[in-house]
PDB file of C-alpha atoms in Angstrom:
ATOM      1  CA  MET A   1      30.665   2.899   4.966  1.00  0.00           C
ATOM      2  CA  ILE A   2      28.951   2.481   1.955  1.00  0.00           C
ATOM      3  CA  TYR A   3      25.326   3.558   2.167  1.00  0.00           C
ATOM      4  CA  ASP A   4      23.060   1.376  -0.551  1.00  0.00           C
ATOM      5  CA  PHE A   5      20.232   4.094  -1.586  1.00  0.00           C
ATOM      6  CA  GLU A   6      18.323   2.326  -3.475  1.00  0.00           C
ATOM      7  CA  PHE A   7      17.892  -0.474  -1.786  1.00  0.00           C
ATOM      8  CA  ARG A   8      16.608   2.383   2.048  1.00  0.00           C
ATOM      9  CA  LYS A   9      13.982   3.408  -1.427  1.00  0.00           C
ATOM     10  CA  ASN A  10      12.167  -0.327  -1.923  1.00  0.00           C
ATOM     11  CA  ILE A  11      12.209  -0.315   1.590  1.00  0.00           C
ATOM     12  CA  LYS A  12      10.128   2.014   1.651  1.00  0.00           C
ATOM     13  CA  LYS A  13       8.267   1.925  -1.137  1.00  0.00           C
ATOM     14  CA  LYS A  14       7.868  -1.004  -0.075  1.00  0.00           C
ATOM     15  CA  LYS A  15       6.679  -0.506   3.707  1.00  0.00           C
ATOM     16  CA  LEU A  16       4.028   1.994   1.384  1.00  0.00           C
ATOM     17  CA  TYR A  17       2.091  -0.891  -0.643  1.00  0.00           C
ATOM     18  CA  GLU A  18       2.044  -1.927   2.197  1.00  0.00           C
ATOM     19  CA  ALA A  19      -0.152   0.648   4.149  1.00  0.00           C
ATOM     20  CA  ILE A  20      -1.520   0.652   0.540  1.00  0.00           C
ATOM     21  CA  ALA A  21      -2.957  -3.042   0.564  1.00  0.00           C
ATOM     22  CA  LYS A  22      -4.314  -2.855   3.971  1.00  0.00           C
ATOM     23  CA  GLU A  23      -6.097   0.186   3.630  1.00  0.00           C
ATOM     24  CA  ILE A  24      -8.105  -0.997   0.214  1.00  0.00           C
ATOM     25  CA  LEU A  25      -8.769  -4.490   2.357  1.00  0.00           C
ATOM     26  CA  ASN A  26      -9.204  -2.881   5.342  1.00  0.00           C
ATOM     27  CA  ALA A  27      -6.810  -4.679   6.921  1.00  0.00           C
ATOM     28  CA  TRP A  28      -5.241  -3.327   9.483  1.00  0.00           C
ATOM     29  CA  ASP A  29      -5.913  -5.747  12.127  1.00  0.00           C
ATOM     30  CA  ALA A  30      -5.157  -9.048  10.105  1.00  0.00           C
ATOM     31  CA  LYS A  31      -3.242 -11.726  11.694  1.00  0.00           C
ATOM     32  CA  THR A  32      -3.595 -14.355   9.943  1.00  0.00           C
ATOM     33  CA  PRO A  33      -2.965 -15.280   6.190  1.00  0.00           C
ATOM     34  CA  SER A  34      -6.797 -16.527   6.659  1.00  0.00           C
ATOM     35  CA  GLU A  35      -7.762 -13.379   7.116  1.00  0.00           C
ATOM     36  CA  ILE A  36      -6.806 -11.642   4.155  1.00  0.00           C
ATOM     37  CA  LYS A  37      -7.791 -14.179   2.577  1.00  0.00           C
ATOM     38  CA  LYS A  38     -11.253 -14.080   3.756  1.00  0.00           C
ATOM     39  CA  ARG A  39     -11.285  -9.723   3.061  1.00  0.00           C
ATOM     40  CA  PHE A  40      -9.692 -10.625   0.050  1.00  0.00           C
ATOM     41  CA  LEU A  41     -12.985 -12.712  -0.833  1.00  0.00           C
ATOM     42  CA  HIS A  42     -15.403 -10.603   0.770  1.00  0.00           C
ATOM     43  CA  LEU A  43     -14.395  -7.464  -1.631  1.00  0.00           C
ATOM     44  CA  ALA A  44     -14.128 -10.181  -5.136  1.00  0.00           C
ATOM     45  CA  LYS A  45     -16.666 -10.167  -4.569  1.00  0.00           C
ATOM     46  CA  LYS A  46     -18.743  -7.423  -5.038  1.00  0.00           C
ATOM     47  CA  TYR A  47     -16.679  -5.504  -7.413  1.00  0.00           C
ATOM     48  CA  HIS A  48     -16.139  -8.440  -9.506  1.00  0.00           C
ATOM     49  CA  PRO A  49     -15.965  -7.506 -13.445  1.00  0.00           C
ATOM     50  CA  ASP A  50     -18.586 -10.477 -13.798  1.00  0.00           C
ATOM     51  CA  ILE A  51     -20.479  -9.474 -11.321  1.00  0.00           C
ATOM     52  CA  ASN A  52     -20.141  -5.339 -11.352  1.00  0.00           C
ATOM     53  CA  HIS A  53     -20.349  -4.018 -14.496  1.00  0.00           C
ATOM     54  CA  LYS A  54     -19.272  -0.246 -14.265  1.00  0.00           C
ATOM     55  CA  GLU A  55     -15.928   0.657 -14.888  1.00  0.00           C
ATOM     56  CA  SER A  56     -14.777   2.186 -11.148  1.00  0.00           C
ATOM     57  CA  ALA A  57     -15.503  -1.363  -9.935  1.00  0.00           C
ATOM     58  CA  LYS A  58     -13.046  -3.184 -12.923  1.00  0.00           C
ATOM     59  CA  LYS A  59     -10.636  -0.456 -11.415  1.00  0.00           C
ATOM     60  CA  LYS A  60     -11.369  -0.940  -7.782  1.00  0.00           C
ATOM     61  CA  PHE A  61     -10.814  -5.250  -8.069  1.00  0.00           C
ATOM     62  CA  GLN A  62      -7.657  -4.295 -10.090  1.00  0.00           C
ATOM     63  CA  ASP A  63      -6.471  -3.065  -6.472  1.00  0.00           C
ATOM     64  CA  ILE A  64      -7.851  -5.147  -4.554  1.00  0.00           C
ATOM     65  CA  SER A  65      -6.073  -8.694  -6.533  1.00  0.00           C
ATOM     66  CA  LEU A  66      -2.845  -5.681  -6.200  1.00  0.00           C
ATOM     67  CA  SER A  67      -2.466  -5.218  -2.818  1.00  0.00           C
ATOM     68  CA  TYR A  68      -3.549  -8.740  -1.802  1.00  0.00           C
ATOM     69  CA  ARG A  69      -1.334 -10.733  -3.671  1.00  0.00           C
ATOM     70  CA  ILE A  70       1.421  -7.421  -2.453  1.00  0.00           C
ATOM     71  CA  LEU A  71       0.005  -8.970   1.839  1.00  0.00           C
ATOM     72  CA  THR A  72       0.277 -12.930   1.043  1.00  0.00           C
ATOM     73  CA  GLN A  73       2.855 -13.243  -2.297  1.00  0.00           C
ATOM     74  CA  TRP A  74       4.959 -10.185  -2.240  1.00  0.00           C
ATOM     75  CA  ASP A  75       8.122 -10.184  -5.623  1.00  0.00           C
ATOM     76  CA  ASP A  76       9.897  -7.258  -5.919  1.00  0.00           C
ATOM     77  CA  SER A  77       7.709  -6.760  -9.889  1.00  0.00           C
ATOM     78  CA  ILE A  78       5.424  -5.143  -7.275  1.00  0.00           C
ATOM     79  CA  LEU A  79       7.307  -2.101  -7.190  1.00  0.00           C
ATOM     80  CA  ASN A  80       6.440  -1.442 -10.590  1.00  0.00           C
ATOM     81  CA  GLU A  81       2.715  -2.134 -10.467  1.00  0.00           C
ATOM     82  CA  LYS A  82       0.543   1.400  -9.836  1.00  0.00           C
ATOM     83  CA  PHE A  83      -2.623   1.346  -8.167  1.00  0.00           C
ATOM     84  CA  SER A  84      -5.146   2.558 -10.016  1.00  0.00           C
ATOM     85  CA  THR A  85      -7.876   4.230  -8.032  1.00  0.00           C
ATOM     86  CA  ILE A  86      -5.980   5.837  -4.396  1.00  0.00           C
ATOM     87  CA  SER A  87      -4.984   9.532  -5.681  1.00  0.00           C
ATOM     88  CA  GLU A  88      -1.569  11.421  -3.759  1.00  0.00           C
ATOM     89  CA  PHE A  89      -4.147  13.065  -0.855  1.00  0.00           C
ATOM     90  CA  ASP A  90      -4.806   8.978   0.008  1.00  0.00           C
ATOM     91  CA  VAL A  91      -1.745   8.787  -0.237  1.00  0.00           C
ATOM     92  CA  LYS A  92      -1.082  11.227   2.718  1.00  0.00           C
ATOM     93  CA  ILE A  93      -2.959   9.365   4.246  1.00  0.00           C
ATOM     94  CA  ILE A  94      -2.201   6.184   4.665  1.00  0.00           C
ATOM     95  CA  LYS A  95       1.372   7.597   5.190  1.00  0.00           C
ATOM     96  CA  ILE A  96      -1.054   8.795   8.686  1.00  0.00           C
ATOM     97  CA  LYS A  97      -2.492   5.840   9.653  1.00  0.00           C
ATOM     98  CA  ALA A  98       0.326   3.618   8.674  1.00  0.00           C
ATOM     99  CA  ASN A  99       2.955   6.483  10.461  1.00  0.00           C
ATOM    100  CA  ILE A 100       5.615   6.601   7.817  1.00  0.00           C
ATOM    101  CA  ASN A 101       7.345   9.184   8.020  1.00  0.00           C
ATOM    102  CA  ASP A 102       8.850  10.988   5.345  1.00  0.00           C
ATOM    103  CA  GLU A 103      12.179  12.078   5.766  1.00  0.00           C
ATOM    104  CA  LYS A 104      11.635  15.593   4.990  1.00  0.00           C
ATOM    105  CA  SER A 105      10.105  16.273   7.714  1.00  0.00           C
ATOM    106  CA  HIS A 106      12.045  14.478   9.745  1.00  0.00           C
ATOM    107  CA  ILE A 107      14.508  17.525   8.412  1.00  0.00           C
ATOM    108  CA  GLU A 108      12.207  20.146   8.934  1.00  0.00           C
ATOM    109  CA  ARG A 109      11.136  19.182  12.909  1.00  0.00           C
ATOM    110  CA  PHE A 110      14.327  19.049  13.883  1.00  0.00           C
ATOM    111  CA  LYS A 111      16.235  22.011  11.494  1.00  0.00           C
ATOM    112  CA  ASN A 112      16.213  23.994  14.122  1.00  0.00           C
ATOM    113  CA  LEU A 113      17.806  22.954  16.764  1.00  0.00           C
ATOM    114  CA  TYR A 114      21.348  22.825  14.528  1.00  0.00           C
TER     115      TYR A 114
END
């Protein structure tokens, strides 16, 4: 059997990106695209560069736009884009929240069994 490790890595990365997008838009419980759009529009009005002139707001707006694209119109080119306001610590918290497990943690947890 041949395993496509790149495919598995991309699936994992896609799950993580979707979890980050849900966290940014606060859309963990959104069930329909219209709910996601409503949350996007609310945040977009608050952080749009024409309304909010801070540099941090500009970065936040870019993340909000990327999050909306991830949740509504996924394509694989999104995997090459970066979130500008998400730190490594945030990623760890989001992984826990989304129940995305690292393979290393599974190995550490079960290595005493063998």
